[in-house]
Amino acid sequence: MSARKIERPSRRLFLRGMLGGAAVAVGLPIFEMMLNNHGDAFANGEDIPTRFGLWFFGNGVHLPTWTPPTIGPDWTVPEDFALAPLLPYKEYVSVVSGLSVKTPRHPHHSGMSAVCSGGPHLKIDDVRDTIVSTMKYPSIDQVAAQYFQSLAPSPYKSLEAAVTRFRGTDEGTSFQHLSHNGSKSGETNVNPSEESPHAFFDRLFNKGAGSPLVDRARASVLDAVSGQIKTLQGRLGTKDKQRLEQHLTSISEIESRLNVPIGECNKPDDPGVFPDLASNEQIAEKNKAMSDLMALALSCGLTRSFSIQYSTCGSGAVFWMVGATDGQHYMNHTEPAPYTKQKDAVRFTMGQLAYFLDRLKNTPDATGNLLDHSSLFVCTEHTEGWTHSQDDLPMLVCGKGGGRLRGNYHYRQDGGNASRALMTALRGAGLPLTEFGYEEGYVKDPIVELEAS
């Protein structure tokens, strides 16, 4: 184990060292000492970075208990509505309703591409009674990533995480992956989402799958940079020291949850997966782990663009906690009205999104928090799964986008183009777009009602 000197780029601090023969890098949050006297920019005049995220859940919603009953500022919903778990964060959350897929439609496939890329799906083949497809154009997390990297490269161009397990499909990358790079000729061109919290942690800190298991069990990435931490503490003011302590505590707590216990150095059956309990997937626990890790990565400055695939397009996840026994996709086609289990499953899902928003809100960033400096687009490929409808799509734009987004607004446009919401979220992250989308998904008008005046 060894340590190296503190590296200070123009905008970020990184601590670097070696652990078990593998290089580790510990990114640190933005400290006050990096900012100008007003705290609204870096000392060298550069803007505080805004992050962009794509958060996707599959199979649509129960529309009667999704849409806020009033339009305009200060939206609210009854307690039994799906969006109720987001009420504590509604100053950061705007609801978009009424928009539609304008590209040629096919169940699931066209909705997935339209809400994630702003363009049509690309059919590759036929299978059974449906098709095989991929995204013809890049998903919006990659649009943001390309722009951010052109300004100032991050250690990771983008980060991709998953929560619920992929259960298999023969309908192409549209049903398996969220982040796409675009494909004109049908080749596979995706950024796979990491489903293992332990593997995702290893990726963030450069430990690598080849590190000896004993070292991974007995040592912390913080051990490799302990000397640099002490040096840094001596250079920080009181508030920055508190922020550093909170940041290091977060890393330590995540390590404690994910690492193999010291006394168990034999390789476990599947160290990177939360095992099912009584045949039930640990969805809330996995969501917590991935949300914590993604917030940590954003705070560390490891990336500015990310995606979280909470559940796949056409998801087969079983929401057992609301009494479901079948996968969600199958349940959508077999549950009779009034679709109580689907309603409860979507409300549970919004509770998992609420945890991520809470984690961002409670992670300091410059003089605010990560949610202040993020734009997050939340979507699903259908309106309601049992009809495969792609009109009146459920969409959310979350975060304040570094002051570009207003939050707490319900915007509705019956029959409008879904790409308007994507364009608005990208503009909220600072992309200077005056047009967006492809083919029938092309638009030139963002939703200005959601933008801060």
GROMACS .gro file of C-alpha atoms in nm:
model
  453
    1MET     CA    1   0.000   0.000   0.000
    2SER     CA    2   0.140   0.341  -0.088
    3ALA     CA    3   0.031   0.702  -0.115
    4ARG     CA    4   0.103   0.976  -0.361
    5LYS     CA    5   0.084   1.352  -0.344
    6ILE     CA    6  -0.248   1.533  -0.367
    7GLU     CA    7  -0.338   1.613  -0.727
    8ARG     CA    8  -0.530   1.934  -0.778
    9PRO     CA    9  -0.684   1.998  -1.119
   10SER     CA   10  -0.836   2.337  -1.190
   11ARG     CA   11  -1.174   2.237  -1.047
   12ARG     CA   12  -1.139   1.909  -0.855
   13LEU     CA   13  -0.929   1.736  -0.593
   14PHE     CA   14  -0.840   1.368  -0.635
   15LEU     CA   15  -0.651   1.150  -0.391
   16ARG     CA   16  -0.464   0.865  -0.558
   17GLY     CA   17  -0.292   0.560  -0.417
   18MET     CA   18  -0.242   0.184  -0.446
   19LEU     CA   19  -0.439  -0.092  -0.276
   20GLY     CA   20  -0.358  -0.461  -0.317
   21GLY     CA   21  -0.161  -0.386  -0.632
   22ALA     CA   22  -0.445  -0.190  -0.791
   23ALA     CA   23  -0.465   0.185  -0.839
   24VAL     CA   24  -0.738   0.368  -0.651
   25ALA     CA   25  -0.868   0.722  -0.696
   26VAL     CA   26  -1.085   0.899  -0.440
   27GLY     CA   27  -1.261   1.204  -0.576
   28LEU     CA   28  -1.358   1.477  -0.333
   29PRO     CA   29  -1.651   1.722  -0.323
   30ILE     CA   30  -1.637   2.090  -0.414
   31PHE     CA   31  -1.492   2.282  -0.118
   32GLU     CA   32  -1.551   2.649  -0.038
   33MET     CA   33  -1.182   2.714  -0.092
   34MET     CA   34  -1.238   2.637  -0.462
   35LEU     CA   35  -1.513   2.899  -0.505
   36ASN     CA   36  -1.520   3.273  -0.562
   37ASN     CA   37  -1.627   3.515  -0.289
   38HIS     CA   38  -1.995   3.483  -0.384
   39GLY     CA   39  -1.989   3.104  -0.391
   40ASP     CA   40  -2.163   3.092  -0.730
   41ALA     CA   41  -1.862   2.994  -0.944
   42PHE     CA   42  -1.512   2.854  -0.914
   43ALA     CA   43  -1.235   3.094  -0.818
   44ASN     CA   44  -1.101   3.084  -1.174
   45GLY     CA   45  -1.440   3.199  -1.308
   46GLU     CA   46  -1.565   2.861  -1.435
   47ASP     CA   47  -1.927   2.771  -1.366
   48ILE     CA   48  -2.018   2.516  -1.102
   49PRO     CA   49  -2.092   2.197  -1.300
   50THR     CA   50  -2.448   2.085  -1.360
   51ARG     CA   51  -2.518   1.712  -1.390
   52PHE     CA   52  -2.765   1.537  -1.615
   53GLY     CA   53  -2.939   1.210  -1.540
   54LEU     CA   54  -3.185   0.975  -1.711
   55TRP     CA   55  -3.398   0.770  -1.466
   56PHE     CA   56  -3.615   0.509  -1.637
   57PHE     CA   57  -3.885   0.272  -1.514
   58GLY     CA   58  -4.068   0.027  -1.739
   59ASN     CA   59  -4.431  -0.052  -1.825
   60GLY     CA   60  -4.606   0.279  -1.766
   61VAL     CA   61  -4.832   0.390  -1.482
   62HIS     CA   62  -5.191   0.381  -1.359
   63LEU     CA   63  -5.290   0.711  -1.518
   64PRO     CA   64  -5.596   0.795  -1.300
   65THR     CA   65  -5.371   0.796  -0.993
   66TRP     CA   66  -5.068   0.958  -1.156
   67THR     CA   67  -5.161   1.296  -1.307
   68PRO     CA   68  -5.196   1.594  -1.068
   69PRO     CA   69  -5.553   1.728  -1.087
   70THR     CA   70  -5.444   2.091  -1.129
   71ILE     CA   71  -5.221   2.249  -1.393
   72GLY     CA   72  -4.963   2.519  -1.326
   73PRO     CA   73  -4.744   2.602  -1.025
   74ASP     CA   74  -4.758   2.427  -0.689
   75TRP     CA   75  -4.887   2.087  -0.803
   76THR     CA   76  -5.017   1.839  -0.550
   77VAL     CA   77  -5.182   1.497  -0.546
   78PRO     CA   78  -5.387   1.293  -0.298
   79GLU     CA   79  -5.190   1.066  -0.065
   80ASP     CA   80  -5.286   0.748  -0.251
   81PHE     CA   81  -5.152   0.879  -0.587
   82ALA     CA   82  -4.827   0.743  -0.728
   83LEU     CA   83  -4.654   1.083  -0.707
   84ALA     CA   84  -4.733   1.128  -0.337
   85PRO     CA   85  -4.387   1.005  -0.222
   86LEU     CA   86  -4.237   1.296  -0.420
   87LEU     CA   87  -4.439   1.567  -0.243
   88PRO     CA   88  -4.159   1.642   0.008
   89TYR     CA   89  -3.934   1.723  -0.289
   90LYS     CA   90  -4.183   1.896  -0.518
   91GLU     CA   91  -3.989   2.221  -0.514
   92TYR     CA   92  -3.745   2.021  -0.728
   93VAL     CA   93  -4.001   1.824  -0.931
   94SER     CA   94  -4.205   1.933  -1.231
   95VAL     CA   95  -4.468   1.706  -1.386
   96VAL     CA   96  -4.519   1.690  -1.763
   97SER     CA   97  -4.840   1.539  -1.901
   98GLY     CA   98  -5.027   1.516  -2.231
   99LEU     CA   99  -4.727   1.471  -2.462
  100SER     CA  100  -4.720   1.190  -2.719
  101VAL     CA  101  -4.485   0.975  -2.924
  102LYS     CA  102  -4.482   1.122  -3.276
  103THR     CA  103  -4.253   0.867  -3.439
  104PRO     CA  104  -4.394   0.550  -3.604
  105ARG     CA  105  -4.532   0.335  -3.325
  106HIS     CA  106  -4.478  -0.021  -3.215
  107PRO     CA  107  -4.562  -0.152  -2.865
  108HIS     CA  108  -4.276  -0.074  -2.624
  109HIS     CA  109  -4.013  -0.026  -2.896
  110SER     CA  110  -4.116   0.316  -3.028
  111GLY     CA  111  -4.198   0.450  -2.682
  112MET     CA  112  -3.859   0.347  -2.546
  113SER     CA  113  -3.669   0.523  -2.824
  114ALA     CA  114  -3.889   0.833  -2.828
  115VAL     CA  115  -3.871   0.906  -2.454
  116CYS     CA  116  -3.501   0.821  -2.423
  117SER     CA  117  -3.358   0.957  -2.749
  118GLY     CA  118  -3.615   1.184  -2.915
  119GLY     CA  119  -3.617   0.972  -3.228
  120PRO     CA  120  -3.764   0.655  -3.381
  121HIS     CA  121  -3.662   0.300  -3.298
  122LEU     CA  122  -3.462   0.098  -3.549
  123LYS     CA  123  -3.615  -0.235  -3.644
  124ILE     CA  124  -3.355  -0.508  -3.686
  125ASP     CA  125  -3.565  -0.821  -3.733
  126ASP     CA  126  -3.894  -0.995  -3.668
  127VAL     CA  127  -3.944  -1.235  -3.380
  128ARG     CA  128  -4.255  -1.428  -3.275
  129ASP     CA  129  -4.544  -1.179  -3.307
  130THR     CA  130  -4.326  -0.870  -3.253
  131ILE     CA  131  -3.989  -0.724  -3.357
  132VAL     CA  132  -3.626  -0.687  -3.255
  133SER     CA  133  -3.511  -0.325  -3.222
  134THR     CA  134  -3.245  -0.089  -3.096
  135MET     CA  135  -3.223   0.290  -3.064
  136LYS     CA  136  -3.141   0.458  -3.391
  137TYR     CA  137  -3.013   0.771  -3.215
  138PRO     CA  138  -2.814   0.828  -2.892
  139SER     CA  139  -3.004   0.829  -2.565
  140ILE     CA  140  -3.008   1.170  -2.401
  141ASP     CA  141  -2.758   1.076  -2.128
  142GLN     CA  142  -2.505   1.032  -2.409
  143VAL     CA  143  -2.607   1.359  -2.572
  144ALA     CA  144  -2.530   1.531  -2.241
  145ALA     CA  145  -2.212   1.329  -2.188
  146GLN     CA  146  -2.074   1.428  -2.527
  147TYR     CA  147  -2.138   1.795  -2.455
  148PHE     CA  148  -1.989   1.786  -2.105
  149GLN     CA  149  -1.677   1.604  -2.224
  150SER     CA  150  -1.623   1.870  -2.489
  151LEU     CA  151  -1.606   2.131  -2.212
  152ALA     CA  152  -1.389   1.952  -1.956
  153PRO     CA  153  -1.336   1.575  -1.955
  154SER     CA  154  -1.445   1.382  -1.645
  155PRO     CA  155  -1.283   1.055  -1.535
  156TYR     CA  156  -1.593   0.879  -1.669
  157LYS     CA  157  -1.777   1.012  -1.972
  158SER     CA  158  -2.094   0.862  -1.821
  159LEU     CA  159  -2.200   0.612  -1.558
  160GLU     CA  160  -2.478   0.356  -1.596
  161ALA     CA  161  -2.650   0.173  -1.309
  162ALA     CA  162  -2.942  -0.069  -1.285
  163VAL     CA  163  -3.167  -0.166  -0.994
  164THR     CA  164  -3.407  -0.450  -1.075
  165ARG     CA  165  -3.277  -0.760  -1.246
  166PHE     CA  166  -3.290  -0.805  -1.622
  167ARG     CA  167  -3.501  -1.114  -1.685
  168GLY     CA  168  -3.432  -1.181  -2.050
  169THR     CA  169  -3.595  -1.097  -2.382
  170ASP     CA  170  -3.541  -1.163  -2.750
  171GLU     CA  171  -3.664  -0.820  -2.864
  172GLY     CA  172  -3.329  -0.643  -2.891
  173THR     CA  173  -3.130  -0.387  -2.696
  174SER     CA  174  -3.439  -0.169  -2.646
  175PHE     CA  175  -3.560  -0.422  -2.388
  176GLN     CA  176  -3.228  -0.482  -2.215
  177HIS     CA  177  -3.035  -0.156  -2.206
  178LEU     CA  178  -3.110   0.207  -2.129
  179SER     CA  179  -2.802   0.397  -2.245
  180HIS     CA  180  -2.748   0.377  -2.622
  181ASN     CA  181  -2.494   0.539  -2.854
  182GLY     CA  182  -2.717   0.517  -3.160
  183SER     CA  183  -2.714   0.266  -3.443
  184LYS     CA  184  -2.774   0.334  -3.809
  185SER     CA  185  -2.723  -0.019  -3.939
  186GLY     CA  186  -2.849  -0.239  -3.655
  187GLU     CA  187  -2.520  -0.310  -3.478
  188THR     CA  188  -2.524  -0.335  -3.097
  189ASN     CA  189  -2.396  -0.005  -2.960
  190VAL     CA  190  -2.492   0.025  -2.595
  191ASN     CA  191  -2.352   0.125  -2.257
  192PRO     CA  192  -2.460  -0.161  -2.031
  193SER     CA  193  -2.598  -0.074  -1.689
  194GLU     CA  194  -2.410  -0.225  -1.395
  195GLU     CA  195  -2.649  -0.437  -1.187
  196SER     CA  196  -2.401  -0.527  -0.911
  197PRO     CA  197  -2.348  -0.263  -0.639
  198HIS     CA  198  -2.015  -0.421  -0.545
  199ALA     CA  199  -1.890  -0.416  -0.905
  200PHE     CA  200  -2.013  -0.058  -0.945
  201PHE     CA  201  -1.821   0.044  -0.631
  202ASP     CA  202  -1.508  -0.123  -0.770
  203ARG     CA  203  -1.547   0.065  -1.095
  204LEU     CA  204  -1.584   0.401  -0.921
  205PHE     CA  205  -1.269   0.357  -0.718
  206ASN     CA  206  -1.060   0.176  -0.979
  207LYS     CA  207  -1.011  -0.129  -0.762
  208GLY     CA  208  -1.080  -0.366  -1.048
  209ALA     CA  209  -1.212  -0.719  -1.051
  210GLY     CA  210  -0.857  -0.857  -1.042
  211SER     CA  211  -0.775  -0.725  -0.695
  212PRO     CA  212  -0.701  -1.004  -0.446
  213LEU     CA  213  -1.013  -1.087  -0.249
  214VAL     CA  214  -0.831  -1.081   0.085
  215ASP     CA  215  -0.711  -0.727   0.021
  216ARG     CA  216  -1.060  -0.621  -0.082
  217ALA     CA  217  -1.200  -0.776   0.235
  218ARG     CA  218  -0.949  -0.634   0.477
  219ALA     CA  219  -0.867  -0.293   0.339
  220SER     CA  220  -1.051   0.024   0.251
  221VAL     CA  221  -0.982   0.250  -0.043
  222LEU     CA  222  -0.945   0.523   0.221
  223ASP     CA  223  -0.647   0.337   0.370
  224ALA     CA  224  -0.457   0.395   0.048
  225VAL     CA  225  -0.491   0.772   0.075
  226SER     CA  226  -0.496   0.823   0.454
  227GLY     CA  227  -0.181   1.034   0.453
  228GLN     CA  228  -0.321   1.265   0.187
  229ILE     CA  229  -0.643   1.300   0.384
  230LYS     CA  230  -0.450   1.424   0.688
  231THR     CA  231  -0.259   1.673   0.472
  232LEU     CA  232  -0.580   1.799   0.315
  233GLN     CA  233  -0.753   1.839   0.652
  234GLY     CA  234  -0.482   2.082   0.755
  235ARG     CA  235  -0.561   2.305   0.456
  236LEU     CA  236  -0.940   2.324   0.499
  237GLY     CA  237  -1.161   2.565   0.690
  238THR     CA  238  -1.417   2.452   0.945
  239LYS     CA  239  -1.709   2.407   0.702
  240ASP     CA  240  -1.491   2.231   0.442
  241LYS     CA  241  -1.360   1.995   0.712
  242GLN     CA  242  -1.720   1.904   0.799
  243ARG     CA  243  -1.798   1.843   0.432
  244LEU     CA  244  -1.489   1.625   0.395
  245GLU     CA  245  -1.585   1.423   0.703
  246GLN     CA  246  -1.938   1.368   0.568
  247HIS     CA  247  -1.797   1.260   0.232
  248LEU     CA  248  -1.549   1.014   0.381
  249THR     CA  249  -1.815   0.875   0.612
  250SER     CA  250  -2.038   0.807   0.311
  251ILE     CA  251  -1.758   0.612   0.142
  252SER     CA  252  -1.688   0.415   0.457
  253GLU     CA  253  -2.054   0.329   0.516
  254ILE     CA  254  -2.099   0.205   0.158
  255GLU     CA  255  -1.785  -0.006   0.186
  256SER     CA  256  -1.913  -0.159   0.508
  257ARG     CA  257  -2.237  -0.265   0.337
  258LEU     CA  258  -2.073  -0.405   0.026
  259ASN     CA  259  -1.743  -0.557   0.137
  260VAL     CA  260  -1.695  -0.923   0.226
  261PRO     CA  261  -1.665  -0.958   0.608
  262ILE     CA  262  -1.309  -0.979   0.739
  263GLY     CA  263  -1.351  -1.334   0.868
  264GLU     CA  264  -1.491  -1.465   0.541
  265CYS     CA  265  -1.216  -1.442   0.285
  266ASN     CA  266  -1.339  -1.733   0.075
  267LYS     CA  267  -1.503  -1.619  -0.244
  268PRO     CA  268  -1.883  -1.604  -0.197
  269ASP     CA  269  -2.116  -1.747  -0.459
  270ASP     CA  270  -2.207  -1.408  -0.602
  271PRO     CA  271  -2.040  -1.120  -0.413
  272GLY     CA  272  -2.182  -0.843  -0.632
  273VAL     CA  273  -2.552  -0.932  -0.616
  274PHE     CA  274  -2.811  -0.883  -0.345
  275PRO     CA  275  -2.944  -1.239  -0.319
  276ASP     CA  276  -3.317  -1.301  -0.330
  277LEU     CA  277  -3.481  -1.353   0.008
  278ALA     CA  278  -3.754  -1.618   0.005
  279SER     CA  279  -3.748  -1.587  -0.377
  280ASN     CA  280  -3.809  -1.211  -0.354
  281GLU     CA  281  -3.572  -0.958  -0.516
  282GLN     CA  282  -3.436  -0.699  -0.270
  283ILE     CA  283  -3.547  -0.403  -0.481
  284ALA     CA  284  -3.547  -0.133  -0.212
  285GLU     CA  285  -3.210  -0.245  -0.078
  286LYS     CA  286  -3.050  -0.250  -0.424
  287ASN     CA  287  -3.202   0.089  -0.505
  288LYS     CA  288  -3.056   0.235  -0.186
  289ALA     CA  289  -2.710   0.096  -0.263
  290MET     CA  290  -2.708   0.218  -0.623
  291SER     CA  291  -2.856   0.558  -0.531
  292ASP     CA  292  -2.590   0.609  -0.264
  293LEU     CA  293  -2.314   0.511  -0.505
  294MET     CA  294  -2.439   0.736  -0.785
  295ALA     CA  295  -2.473   1.033  -0.551
  296LEU     CA  296  -2.119   0.967  -0.429
  297ALA     CA  297  -1.988   0.949  -0.786
  298LEU     CA  298  -2.153   1.281  -0.873
  299SER     CA  299  -2.021   1.444  -0.557
  300CYS     CA  300  -1.672   1.312  -0.638
  301GLY     CA  301  -1.686   1.467  -0.983
  302LEU     CA  302  -1.633   1.128  -1.148
  303THR     CA  303  -1.893   1.210  -1.413
  304ARG     CA  304  -2.153   1.468  -1.508
  305SER     CA  305  -2.385   1.239  -1.701
  306PHE     CA  306  -2.551   0.922  -1.576
  307SER     CA  307  -2.842   0.686  -1.622
  308ILE     CA  308  -3.031   0.466  -1.378
  309GLN     CA  309  -3.235   0.183  -1.524
  310TYR     CA  310  -3.466   0.118  -1.232
  311SER     CA  311  -3.653  -0.142  -1.438
  312THR     CA  312  -3.626  -0.237  -1.803
  313CYS     CA  313  -3.861  -0.168  -2.089
  314GLY     CA  314  -4.127  -0.441  -2.067
  315SER     CA  315  -3.992  -0.525  -1.722
  316GLY     CA  316  -4.051  -0.863  -1.564
  317ALA     CA  317  -3.969  -0.738  -1.215
  318VAL     CA  318  -4.203  -0.880  -0.952
  319PHE     CA  319  -4.324  -0.613  -0.710
  320TRP     CA  320  -4.394  -0.863  -0.434
  321MET     CA  321  -4.409  -0.591  -0.168
  322VAL     CA  322  -4.748  -0.476  -0.307
  323GLY     CA  323  -4.883  -0.829  -0.333
  324ALA     CA  324  -4.784  -0.902  -0.694
  325THR     CA  325  -4.684  -1.259  -0.780
  326ASP     CA  326  -4.629  -1.214  -1.154
  327GLY     CA  327  -4.374  -1.003  -1.341
  328GLN     CA  328  -4.497  -0.650  -1.404
  329HIS     CA  329  -4.531  -0.687  -1.782
  330TYR     CA  330  -4.741  -1.001  -1.755
  331MET     CA  331  -4.940  -0.852  -1.466
  332ASN     CA  332  -5.022  -0.547  -1.677
  333HIS     CA  333  -5.197  -0.773  -1.926
  334THR     CA  334  -5.376  -0.997  -1.678
  335GLU     CA  335  -5.472  -0.783  -1.378
  336PRO     CA  336  -5.838  -0.677  -1.401
  337ALA     CA  337  -5.953  -0.319  -1.352
  338PRO     CA  338  -5.907  -0.114  -1.138
  339TYR     CA  339  -5.543  -0.234  -1.167
  340THR     CA  340  -5.470  -0.199  -0.796
  341LYS     CA  341  -5.138  -0.383  -0.794
  342GLN     CA  342  -5.002  -0.177  -1.084
  343LYS     CA  343  -5.110   0.141  -0.908
  344ASP     CA  344  -4.933   0.031  -0.590
  345ALA     CA  345  -4.624  -0.087  -0.781
  346VAL     CA  346  -4.584   0.254  -0.944
  347ARG     CA  347  -4.632   0.429  -0.609
  348PHE     CA  348  -4.361   0.204  -0.463
  349THR     CA  349  -4.137   0.291  -0.759
  350MET     CA  350  -4.182   0.663  -0.699
  351GLY     CA  351  -4.082   0.600  -0.340
  352GLN     CA  352  -3.754   0.459  -0.471
  353LEU     CA  353  -3.707   0.768  -0.689
  354ALA     CA  354  -3.780   0.980  -0.381
  355TYR     CA  355  -3.492   0.809  -0.200
  356PHE     CA  356  -3.253   0.905  -0.481
  357LEU     CA  357  -3.378   1.265  -0.483
  358ASP     CA  358  -3.337   1.278  -0.106
  359ARG     CA  359  -2.982   1.148  -0.136
  360LEU     CA  360  -2.900   1.419  -0.391
  361LYS     CA  361  -3.068   1.688  -0.183
  362ASN     CA  362  -2.871   1.591   0.125
  363THR     CA  363  -2.535   1.580  -0.050
  364PRO     CA  364  -2.369   1.924  -0.029
  365ASP     CA  365  -2.238   2.067  -0.354
  366ALA     CA  366  -2.071   2.407  -0.364
  367THR     CA  367  -2.306   2.636  -0.167
  368GLY     CA  368  -2.612   2.419  -0.236
  369ASN     CA  369  -2.668   2.049  -0.294
  370LEU     CA  370  -2.647   1.801  -0.580
  371LEU     CA  371  -3.017   1.834  -0.659
  372ASP     CA  372  -2.972   2.210  -0.694
  373HIS     CA  373  -2.705   2.143  -0.956
  374SER     CA  374  -2.871   1.858  -1.146
  375SER     CA  375  -3.130   1.807  -1.416
  376LEU     CA  376  -3.293   1.464  -1.403
  377PHE     CA  377  -3.537   1.332  -1.663
  378VAL     CA  378  -3.773   1.057  -1.546
  379CYS     CA  379  -3.972   0.857  -1.801
  380THR     CA  380  -4.132   0.526  -1.899
  381GLU     CA  381  -4.206   0.380  -2.242
  382HIS     CA  382  -4.585   0.362  -2.214
  383THR     CA  383  -4.867   0.552  -2.057
  384GLU     CA  384  -5.042   0.237  -1.933
  385GLY     CA  385  -4.904  -0.110  -1.995
  386TRP     CA  386  -5.232  -0.290  -2.058
  387THR     CA  387  -5.314  -0.069  -2.359
  388HIS     CA  388  -4.957   0.005  -2.480
  389SER     CA  389  -5.071   0.367  -2.513
  390GLN     CA  390  -4.806   0.623  -2.608
  391ASP     CA  391  -5.022   0.931  -2.562
  392ASP     CA  392  -5.033   1.140  -2.242
  393LEU     CA  393  -4.693   1.005  -2.141
  394PRO     CA  394  -4.586   1.021  -1.774
  395MET     CA  395  -4.274   1.240  -1.746
  396LEU     CA  396  -4.091   1.429  -1.472
  397VAL     CA  397  -3.817   1.692  -1.485
  398CYS     CA  398  -3.635   1.704  -1.150
  399GLY     CA  399  -3.367   1.927  -0.999
  400LYS     CA  400  -3.293   2.296  -1.028
  401GLY     CA  401  -3.031   2.265  -1.303
  402GLY     CA  402  -2.798   2.517  -1.142
  403GLY     CA  403  -3.082   2.773  -1.142
  404ARG     CA  404  -3.213   2.696  -1.492
  405LEU     CA  405  -3.521   2.500  -1.378
  406ARG     CA  406  -3.803   2.631  -1.160
  407GLY     CA  407  -3.948   2.308  -1.015
  408ASN     CA  408  -4.294   2.254  -0.859
  409TYR     CA  409  -4.490   2.296  -1.182
  410HIS     CA  410  -4.739   2.078  -1.370
  411TYR     CA  411  -4.726   2.143  -1.743
  412ARG     CA  412  -4.979   1.986  -1.978
  413GLN     CA  413  -5.011   1.992  -2.357
  414ASP     CA  414  -5.252   1.741  -2.504
  415GLY     CA  415  -5.096   1.581  -2.810
  416GLY     CA  416  -4.767   1.770  -2.793
  417ASN     CA  417  -4.439   1.615  -2.903
  418ALA     CA  418  -4.264   1.411  -2.632
  419SER     CA  419  -3.926   1.548  -2.742
  420ARG     CA  420  -4.017   1.884  -2.589
  421ALA     CA  421  -3.968   1.738  -2.242
  422LEU     CA  422  -3.633   1.582  -2.334
  423MET     CA  423  -3.511   1.911  -2.479
  424THR     CA  424  -3.619   2.099  -2.165
  425ALA     CA  425  -3.433   1.861  -1.934
  426LEU     CA  426  -3.116   1.886  -2.144
  427ARG     CA  427  -3.138   2.266  -2.145
  428GLY     CA  428  -3.179   2.245  -1.769
  429ALA     CA  429  -2.837   2.080  -1.752
  430GLY     CA  430  -2.686   2.367  -1.949
  431LEU     CA  431  -2.687   2.231  -2.303
  432PRO     CA  432  -2.740   2.532  -2.534
  433LEU     CA  433  -3.011   2.368  -2.745
  434THR     CA  434  -3.246   2.560  -2.973
  435GLU     CA  435  -3.373   2.241  -3.136
  436PHE     CA  436  -3.373   1.872  -3.054
  437GLY     CA  437  -3.496   1.535  -3.178
  438TYR     CA  438  -3.485   1.335  -3.496
  439GLU     CA  439  -3.723   1.276  -3.784
  440GLU     CA  440  -4.082   1.293  -3.650
  441GLY     CA  441  -3.942   1.358  -3.303
  442TYR     CA  442  -3.778   1.686  -3.405
  443VAL     CA  443  -3.885   1.998  -3.210
  444LYS     CA  444  -3.776   2.359  -3.174
  445ASP     CA  445  -3.982   2.456  -2.869
  446PRO     CA  446  -3.878   2.362  -2.515
  447ILE     CA  447  -4.127   2.384  -2.230
  448VAL     CA  448  -4.040   2.733  -2.117
  449GLU     CA  449  -4.288   2.713  -1.829
  450LEU     CA  450  -4.049   2.472  -1.658
  451GLU     CA  451  -3.747   2.696  -1.702
  452ALA     CA  452  -3.649   2.953  -1.444
  453SER     CA  453  -3.716   3.309  -1.551
   0.00000   0.00000   0.00000
